[in-house]
């Protein structure tokens, strides 16, 4: 759907307002979400960006458990130094019955193109907690398209533990780059850390400028903070000087209260924690120290301020961070109420046991010796068009078929074969049980935490991460490293769950069927290149794995009544020729 000039004038007005005006912008569960270009300077350095709603981070989308969400995404991107199509993923939401709305480009849809809108219409019947949304096309979310998505539970079983839980208690952690992400050459390194959209970068003379985010609390109150890593790359050690944090939720799963004084949070992970405002009135550093890039806290980098009501408007006087004596350990996290791990409680005994072996060939990443190259026809469209098995689906070697109503065990052995670890892996469409955590040799089938993004470790040759879940959600679901630069270089596979049941379980709207024909008609479009060998931006051309398909101006697709693909000058599906020596999955009766 094209949009009106009146709407464009409204967007222009929005972009003229100060960034601070959007610090607590909240929309939903029914809302328009314009995707626009704007120049902002969240760390003092001005650059063009891709933003949801004209702000960074984008407006918080909120609703309640059981709500129907209708988010009308409107693409108004014009800056050809970055991607101009877009596609949005609602991270952590299962999308049961609406796989088409999950968002990853060329897995469940073709991208939305400039001058058009697309309505993501989905239900959240049985989830509550802390989620987020981001672009799922190329490196676009690294340029700004990311925001929090909160689903409140009016019957929260842990509501007695806190007094305040609203838009003022959301904390986002972001890495920020001073050039478009698709222009970064070599291993990426952020220029700054942004907390709630503000931060500082360390200049060559070791000085800093710029405002820091301030979170205000009142003495005696208990606050439920929702910590969201919207990272493209780094992980952070997060802490608040002088205060403990009691974790009560992990990625939409209520957890037994666990008190820590610091936590390591990886790209795409989320935690809710309760903080008691029980310290003397004053200012306290909020710290998020990254694992690489500008580290430490010189001049207020990697920092925000916790300010008690009545404290002076000044920065904290403390310089050195306290020594952590109670850091978060993943194996200490347990569900609040029993969540039985499916299948026999024994390693390697499940309906499908699938090893996922990481590799890196100097340019691209591999899983089981194959690099994911986005196909010409989205995987979901291939399935709806009659594909019956993984062997019939593209890209070759990157589709793993999973039978419905089965117990699945995925093993991530020593990740040292892939540079840039630790790699946080995210599975769309599911939570999973972490029955063996990174850096831990024991298995827990009794009460492990369930989540949707897991750290896979740092290359210990004896390390192994094992997750378990049950296939109850037909559709193609992306499994990938959530370091976006790694995904952009092919670090992913697709779990094709219940292939023969997918069409019946996921009726698609007419507007979805028009996404690919509309995308294919474009003759001038900006797409990104894989970052590790440098990149070139050009209209109508692409290299690398970000897009996998570039409009030629003549191809079109639609689902015919018989289920086949109707094409006109349809391009061949991109495939990647990889080794056939990948470890085979094992199936147990």
XYZ file of C-alpha atoms in Angstrom:
589
model
C 0.000 0.000 0.000
C 1.384 3.402 -0.948
C 1.025 6.221 1.591
C -0.131 9.804 1.299
C 1.773 13.076 1.047
C 0.012 14.152 4.231
C 1.608 11.262 6.066
C 5.004 12.188 4.611
C 4.627 15.750 5.918
C 3.817 14.319 9.344
C 6.966 12.202 9.263
C 9.013 15.246 8.278
C 7.601 17.082 11.299
C 8.489 14.143 13.535
C 12.073 14.169 12.314
C 12.444 17.873 13.104
C 11.776 17.337 16.820
C 14.551 16.772 19.385
C 15.701 13.210 19.959
C 14.935 13.535 23.660
C 11.263 13.989 22.863
C 11.069 10.284 22.114
C 12.793 8.908 25.176
C 9.526 7.314 26.316
C 7.602 7.001 23.034
C 5.191 4.057 23.291
C 2.820 2.610 20.702
C 0.694 -0.490 20.258
C -0.828 -2.937 20.117
C -2.294 -1.332 16.962
C -0.091 1.304 15.350
C 1.667 2.659 12.285
C 5.444 2.242 12.318
C 7.118 4.438 9.683
C 10.677 3.457 8.751
C 12.586 6.607 7.883
C 16.034 8.069 7.380
C 17.162 10.780 9.786
C 20.377 12.416 10.939
C 20.976 11.990 14.670
C 23.959 12.311 17.017
C 23.249 10.032 19.992
C 26.910 10.014 21.074
C 27.804 13.481 19.787
C 28.680 12.354 16.249
C 26.110 13.162 13.574
C 25.226 10.565 10.930
C 22.392 9.383 8.707
C 20.463 6.427 10.071
C 17.540 4.055 9.516
C 14.966 4.543 12.263
C 11.624 3.155 13.332
C 9.292 6.050 14.042
C 12.113 8.581 13.662
C 13.785 7.762 16.999
C 16.603 5.698 18.404
C 15.793 3.318 19.822
C 12.482 3.015 18.028
C 9.223 3.501 19.900
C 8.496 0.830 22.468
C 5.693 -1.427 21.259
C 3.572 -2.628 24.136
C 0.468 -4.688 24.779
C -0.899 -7.331 27.079
C -0.792 -11.095 27.049
C -3.597 -12.255 24.777
C -3.548 -9.164 22.548
C -3.756 -9.025 18.788
C -0.959 -6.836 17.427
C -1.388 -4.937 14.180
C 1.787 -3.081 13.285
C 1.584 -1.329 9.928
C 5.182 -0.913 8.759
C 5.619 1.926 6.268
C 8.849 2.080 4.251
C 9.883 5.673 3.526
C 13.611 5.058 3.143
C 15.492 7.154 0.579
C 19.150 7.173 1.658
C 20.920 4.958 -0.857
C 24.054 4.606 1.257
C 22.057 2.023 3.260
C 19.411 -0.589 2.510
C 16.144 0.952 1.375
C 13.875 -2.135 1.477
C 13.065 -3.438 4.938
C 11.628 -6.386 6.840
C 10.858 -6.508 10.574
C 11.296 -9.401 13.016
C 9.445 -9.472 16.333
C 12.149 -11.144 18.361
C 11.047 -13.854 20.791
C 7.392 -14.003 19.736
C 6.406 -17.465 18.552
C 4.175 -16.388 15.625
C 2.211 -19.609 15.899
C -0.151 -19.648 12.929
C 1.520 -16.555 11.454
C 4.935 -17.712 10.264
C 4.520 -15.268 7.368
C 4.746 -12.388 9.902
C 8.012 -13.537 11.498
C 10.031 -11.152 9.354
C 13.396 -12.569 8.191
C 13.858 -11.558 4.567
C 13.974 -14.468 2.094
C 13.061 -16.954 4.801
C 9.439 -15.998 5.468
C 8.901 -13.052 3.113
C 10.269 -10.755 0.461
C 11.215 -7.314 1.785
C 8.912 -4.355 1.839
C 10.025 -1.675 -0.625
C 10.079 2.134 -0.343
C 6.753 3.838 -0.871
C 4.774 0.851 0.400
C 3.406 -0.474 3.675
C 2.803 -3.940 5.089
C 0.588 -4.919 8.006
C 2.111 -7.414 10.448
C -1.024 -8.842 12.071
C -0.372 -11.500 14.718
C -1.652 -12.779 18.035
C 0.270 -13.220 21.282
C -2.043 -15.601 23.149
C 0.243 -17.150 25.726
C 3.437 -15.106 26.036
C 4.388 -12.213 28.283
C 7.705 -10.601 29.025
C 10.523 -8.644 27.467
C 11.001 -8.848 23.710
C 12.250 -6.540 20.961
C 11.968 -5.844 17.259
C 14.523 -5.143 14.569
C 15.131 -5.160 10.866
C 15.900 -8.609 9.504
C 17.409 -7.547 6.199
C 21.161 -7.312 5.776
C 22.866 -5.101 8.338
C 20.002 -2.634 8.522
C 19.319 -2.882 12.232
C 22.943 -1.911 12.946
C 22.097 1.452 11.357
C 19.320 2.057 13.861
C 16.174 0.024 13.193
C 15.660 -1.594 16.610
C 13.406 -1.118 19.617
C 11.813 -2.765 22.656
C 8.614 -4.829 22.526
C 6.980 -5.445 25.903
C 4.059 -7.799 26.567
C 2.624 -7.228 30.030
C 0.864 -9.887 32.065
C -2.002 -8.419 34.123
C -1.737 -11.572 36.255
C 2.053 -11.493 36.650
C 2.837 -14.072 39.362
C 5.786 -11.962 40.566
C 4.013 -8.609 40.679
C 4.380 -8.497 44.463
C 8.151 -8.157 44.070
C 8.120 -4.680 42.502
C 6.280 -1.349 42.608
C 7.119 0.180 39.209
C 7.125 -1.446 35.760
C 6.523 0.927 32.855
C 8.255 2.588 29.912
C 10.647 4.382 32.312
C 12.102 1.062 33.487
C 13.163 -0.246 30.066
C 16.933 -0.229 29.491
C 18.300 -0.844 25.999
C 21.976 -1.520 25.288
C 23.182 -0.804 21.754
C 26.427 -0.686 19.845
C 26.758 2.380 17.616
C 28.798 2.979 14.464
C 29.769 6.255 12.827
C 29.514 4.922 9.269
C 26.856 2.756 7.634
C 27.336 -0.841 8.705
C 27.652 -2.054 5.128
C 30.734 0.165 4.670
C 32.683 -1.367 7.551
C 35.761 -3.223 6.339
C 37.210 -6.080 8.350
C 36.123 -7.049 11.835
C 33.598 -4.466 13.050
C 34.271 -2.395 16.143
C 31.631 -0.088 17.566
C 32.414 3.567 18.168
C 30.304 3.731 21.302
C 27.807 2.022 23.568
C 24.387 3.654 23.810
C 22.196 3.116 26.864
C 18.608 4.128 26.146
C 19.809 5.802 22.984
C 22.530 8.006 24.475
C 26.251 7.605 25.036
C 29.708 8.997 24.437
C 32.588 8.075 22.170
C 36.231 8.385 23.064
C 37.912 10.930 20.804
C 41.593 10.722 19.772
C 42.593 13.113 22.551
C 40.830 10.887 25.122
C 38.035 13.395 25.679
C 34.295 12.820 25.410
C 31.217 14.910 24.839
C 27.488 14.255 24.788
C 24.663 13.553 27.168
C 24.156 10.349 29.105
C 20.848 8.664 29.812
C 19.484 9.302 33.300
C 17.125 6.859 35.030
C 15.382 8.357 38.050
C 14.276 6.351 41.095
C 12.582 7.218 44.373
C 13.935 6.046 47.705
C 12.106 3.024 49.070
C 10.550 1.870 45.809
C 11.246 -1.360 43.952
C 11.689 -1.185 40.197
C 11.314 -3.902 37.588
C 13.921 -3.011 34.996
C 13.706 -4.708 31.616
C 17.202 -4.991 30.164
C 17.311 -5.509 26.399
C 20.470 -6.096 24.374
C 19.746 -4.704 20.912
C 23.366 -5.378 19.976
C 24.651 -6.060 16.496
C 27.909 -7.454 17.838
C 29.353 -6.978 21.346
C 28.221 -8.434 24.628
C 28.398 -6.407 27.815
C 29.059 -6.849 31.524
C 26.188 -4.867 33.032
C 26.061 -3.529 36.594
C 24.746 -0.645 38.673
C 27.097 0.721 41.309
C 25.967 0.037 44.868
C 22.931 -2.027 43.890
C 22.095 -5.686 43.488
C 19.777 -6.948 40.772
C 17.258 -9.736 41.349
C 16.522 -11.465 38.047
C 12.878 -12.570 37.675
C 12.466 -13.081 33.920
C 14.605 -14.458 31.109
C 13.387 -13.746 27.573
C 9.706 -14.192 28.250
C 10.134 -16.951 30.849
C 9.394 -16.157 34.491
C 12.347 -17.306 36.558
C 13.020 -18.038 40.200
C 14.372 -14.849 41.801
C 18.167 -14.795 41.550
C 20.189 -11.949 43.040
C 23.386 -10.910 41.253
C 25.606 -7.838 41.220
C 26.592 -8.104 37.536
C 25.476 -9.977 34.461
C 26.919 -10.698 31.053
C 24.340 -10.101 28.344
C 24.841 -11.229 24.752
C 23.338 -9.870 21.542
C 19.517 -10.239 21.544
C 19.250 -11.489 25.136
C 16.911 -9.925 27.721
C 16.470 -10.000 31.475
C 14.009 -8.450 33.917
C 15.498 -7.633 37.300
C 14.178 -5.966 40.427
C 16.249 -3.138 41.881
C 15.497 -1.776 45.340
C 16.177 1.945 45.682
C 17.687 1.488 49.144
C 20.920 3.474 48.923
C 21.648 7.035 50.072
C 20.208 9.708 47.790
C 22.770 10.362 45.096
C 23.972 9.481 41.605
C 25.250 6.012 40.703
C 26.917 4.759 37.558
C 25.072 2.312 35.334
C 27.833 0.423 33.545
C 27.846 -1.688 30.370
C 31.412 -2.723 29.598
C 31.696 -4.337 26.125
C 33.832 -7.365 25.378
C 35.688 -5.451 22.654
C 35.928 -2.004 21.136
C 36.258 1.001 23.442
C 36.212 -0.660 26.870
C 36.259 0.847 30.344
C 34.574 4.019 31.543
C 36.940 6.869 30.712
C 35.004 10.099 30.390
C 31.682 8.355 30.939
C 31.816 5.981 27.971
C 29.758 2.776 28.266
C 27.704 4.421 30.997
C 24.405 5.939 32.122
C 23.289 7.403 35.449
C 20.915 6.085 38.118
C 19.685 9.200 39.916
C 17.652 9.263 43.113
C 14.995 11.938 43.424
C 16.544 14.806 45.355
C 20.088 14.145 44.112
C 22.002 16.954 42.376
C 22.047 17.095 38.591
C 25.611 15.872 38.250
C 27.608 12.816 37.308
C 28.564 10.245 39.960
C 31.864 10.840 41.692
C 32.952 7.188 41.667
C 35.617 6.347 39.109
C 36.404 2.659 39.432
C 33.649 0.033 39.195
C 33.093 -2.162 42.243
C 34.478 -5.692 42.058
C 31.702 -8.159 41.240
C 31.294 -10.888 43.840
C 27.984 -12.361 42.599
C 27.993 -12.447 38.783
C 25.238 -14.172 36.859
C 25.886 -17.826 35.975
C 23.404 -19.242 33.458
C 23.100 -22.584 35.241
C 21.757 -20.754 38.309
C 18.682 -19.650 36.353
C 15.563 -21.809 36.732
C 11.921 -21.403 35.663
C 9.555 -20.029 38.288
C 7.092 -22.875 37.753
C 8.005 -26.380 36.563
C 8.571 -26.643 32.798
C 9.237 -30.284 31.926
C 12.055 -30.833 29.468
C 10.645 -32.959 26.627
C 11.959 -36.426 25.840
C 14.122 -38.867 27.793
C 16.396 -37.102 30.245
C 19.554 -38.454 28.705
C 22.000 -36.778 26.311
C 21.630 -37.877 22.713
C 18.257 -39.552 23.218
C 15.629 -37.592 21.298
C 13.605 -37.984 18.108
C 16.139 -35.835 16.246
C 19.664 -35.168 17.476
C 21.388 -32.595 15.281
C 24.990 -31.401 15.678
C 25.729 -27.914 14.365
C 29.417 -27.573 13.632
C 30.693 -24.036 13.111
C 33.293 -23.035 10.565
C 34.847 -20.001 8.903
C 36.592 -20.065 5.515
C 38.263 -16.680 5.808
C 35.324 -14.793 4.310
C 32.101 -16.537 5.258
C 30.787 -18.624 8.138
C 29.522 -22.176 7.788
C 27.304 -24.568 9.715
C 28.007 -28.195 8.911
C 30.172 -26.968 6.006
C 27.464 -24.890 4.319
C 27.128 -21.121 4.186
C 23.595 -19.784 4.209
C 22.907 -17.819 1.020
C 19.408 -16.303 0.989
C 17.371 -17.984 -1.760
C 15.718 -16.257 -4.664
C 12.321 -17.463 -3.483
C 11.629 -17.192 0.267
C 11.616 -20.574 1.995
C 8.016 -20.196 3.130
C 6.910 -19.439 -0.429
C 8.785 -22.519 -1.656
C 6.876 -24.647 0.865
C 3.517 -23.091 -0.005
C 4.325 -23.705 -3.654
C 4.593 -27.446 -3.205
C 8.044 -28.355 -1.855
C 7.670 -31.504 0.258
C 11.145 -32.217 1.668
C 14.268 -30.389 2.735
C 16.003 -31.724 -0.370
C 13.568 -29.756 -2.516
C 14.192 -26.508 -0.639
C 16.853 -23.892 -1.250
C 19.471 -22.960 -0.198
C 21.093 -26.372 -0.543
C 22.624 -27.698 2.666
C 21.078 -25.001 4.863
C 17.605 -26.494 5.383
C 17.118 -28.973 8.224
C 13.771 -30.751 8.155
C 12.124 -31.403 11.509
C 9.064 -33.651 11.940
C 6.135 -32.235 13.854
C 5.394 -33.296 17.447
C 8.938 -34.494 17.989
C 11.690 -33.891 20.537
C 14.656 -32.066 19.040
C 18.127 -31.874 20.539
C 20.614 -29.449 19.006
C 24.278 -29.646 19.934
C 26.756 -26.819 19.454
C 30.183 -28.409 19.882
C 33.421 -26.462 20.414
C 32.777 -23.181 18.588
C 36.487 -22.480 18.094
C 36.196 -23.227 14.386
C 34.419 -19.921 13.866
C 36.181 -16.661 14.656
C 34.545 -13.961 16.718
C 33.173 -16.131 19.504
C 31.226 -16.209 21.711
C 28.391 -16.616 19.229
C 24.866 -16.035 20.602
C 22.433 -18.268 18.677
C 18.744 -17.438 18.326
C 15.947 -19.778 17.253
C 12.829 -18.218 15.769
C 9.396 -19.615 16.641
C 10.392 -21.268 19.933
C 11.882 -21.118 23.354
C 14.282 -23.939 24.132
C 15.700 -25.508 27.266
C 19.429 -24.986 27.828
C 20.215 -28.438 29.180
C 23.956 -27.853 28.934
C 25.385 -24.341 29.156
C 28.639 -22.967 27.793
C 31.546 -23.579 30.121
C 29.702 -26.269 32.077
C 30.254 -30.000 31.670
C 27.039 -31.136 33.369
C 23.532 -31.652 31.972
C 20.366 -30.435 33.649
C 17.111 -32.042 32.545
C 15.340 -31.258 35.804
C 14.870 -27.480 35.822
C 17.043 -25.690 33.222
C 16.129 -22.230 32.079
C 14.224 -21.846 28.817
C 15.081 -18.944 26.524
C 15.379 -18.063 22.824
C 19.011 -16.870 22.535
C 21.956 -18.783 23.977
C 25.676 -18.134 24.298
C 27.503 -21.003 22.572
C 30.892 -20.537 24.259
C 34.404 -19.319 23.579
C 36.233 -22.186 21.917
C 37.144 -24.605 24.700
C 37.795 -27.877 22.808
C 35.827 -29.791 25.441
C 32.886 -27.404 25.537
C 29.406 -28.240 24.280
C 26.096 -26.401 24.427
C 22.933 -28.509 24.168
C 19.360 -27.286 23.799
C 16.039 -29.157 23.690
C 12.620 -28.200 22.332
C 9.494 -29.782 20.913
C 8.220 -29.170 17.392
C 4.719 -27.788 17.808
C 4.851 -24.799 15.460
C 4.838 -25.638 11.715
C 6.868 -23.397 9.453
C 10.417 -22.495 8.415
C 12.203 -21.012 11.436
C 15.563 -19.278 11.209
C 18.386 -20.394 13.531
C 21.344 -18.059 13.395
C 24.144 -16.224 15.113
C 22.774 -12.922 16.379
C 25.997 -11.066 15.778
C 24.488 -9.437 12.722
C 27.775 -9.151 10.862
C 28.152 -12.930 11.181
C 24.620 -13.620 9.993
C 25.352 -11.332 7.066
C 28.230 -13.652 6.201
C 26.050 -16.757 6.132
C 26.045 -17.970 9.760
C 22.586 -19.562 9.748
C 20.358 -22.509 8.899
C 16.591 -22.865 8.526
C 14.635 -25.364 10.605
C 11.812 -26.483 8.303
C 9.317 -27.710 10.881
C 6.380 -29.808 9.741
C 6.818 -29.021 6.052
C 3.624 -30.795 5.008
C 1.601 -29.090 7.755
C 2.922 -25.570 7.157
C 0.356 -24.363 4.626
C -2.658 -25.403 6.695
C -1.200 -23.923 9.871
C -0.198 -20.576 8.360
C -2.801 -19.023 6.037
C -1.190 -16.026 4.350
C -2.874 -12.675 3.641
C -3.189 -11.319 0.115
C -0.776 -8.491 0.918
C 1.943 -11.016 1.763
C 1.530 -12.637 -1.643
C 2.210 -9.273 -3.290
C 5.523 -8.626 -1.517
C 7.682 -10.619 -3.930
C 6.061 -9.337 -7.156
C 6.385 -5.763 -5.878
C 9.987 -6.288 -4.829
C 10.834 -7.853 -8.187
C 9.538 -4.872 -10.149
C 12.090 -2.505 -8.688
C 14.948 -1.574 -10.996
C 16.912 0.641 -8.620
C 17.367 -0.627 -5.117
C 20.133 -0.483 -2.554
C 21.342 -3.720 -0.992
C 24.358 -4.424 1.173
C 27.386 -6.602 0.681
C 29.071 -9.047 3.019
C 31.302 -7.006 5.342
C 34.422 -9.092 5.738
C 35.972 -8.307 2.383
C 34.800 -4.716 2.211
C 31.686 -3.667 0.357
C 30.386 -1.704 -2.560
C 26.969 -0.098 -2.721
C 25.287 0.088 -6.090
C 21.793 0.364 -7.442
C 20.495 -2.964 -8.627
C 23.584 -4.998 -7.770
C 24.765 -6.968 -4.776
C 27.499 -9.284 -3.635
C 27.674 -11.327 -0.478
C 24.829 -12.942 1.394
C 22.732 -10.046 2.600
C 20.183 -10.108 -0.130
C 20.785 -13.162 -2.267
C 18.366 -11.774 -4.824
C 18.264 -8.433 -6.579
C 15.258 -7.155 -8.508
C 15.718 -7.299 -12.243
C 12.593 -5.351 -13.022
C 10.901 -8.211 -14.812
C 10.311 -11.176 -12.537
C 7.117 -11.844 -10.617
C 5.724 -14.579 -8.414
C 2.373 -15.562 -7.029
C 0.887 -18.667 -5.454
C -1.433 -20.336 -7.899
C -4.672 -22.039 -6.879
C -2.989 -25.388 -7.377
C -0.137 -24.455 -5.074
C 2.486 -24.002 -7.767
C 4.572 -20.910 -8.459
C 3.444 -18.708 -11.287
C 6.468 -16.953 -12.720
C 7.430 -14.607 -15.474
C 11.139 -14.640 -16.244
C 11.739 -16.134 -12.802
C 15.414 -16.185 -11.806
C 17.044 -19.365 -10.605
C 17.105 -19.951 -6.887
C 20.521 -19.095 -5.493
C 22.304 -22.151 -4.112
C 25.613 -22.616 -2.398
C 27.825 -25.562 -3.277
C 29.226 -26.864 -0.040
C 30.857 -30.019 1.193
C 28.736 -33.111 1.666
C 30.780 -34.167 4.668
C 28.638 -32.357 7.230
C 27.704 -34.436 10.262
C 24.457 -36.249 9.699
C 21.587 -35.833 12.099
C 20.632 -38.902 14.067
C 17.104 -40.099 14.656
C 16.075 -42.213 17.596
C 12.868 -44.163 17.867
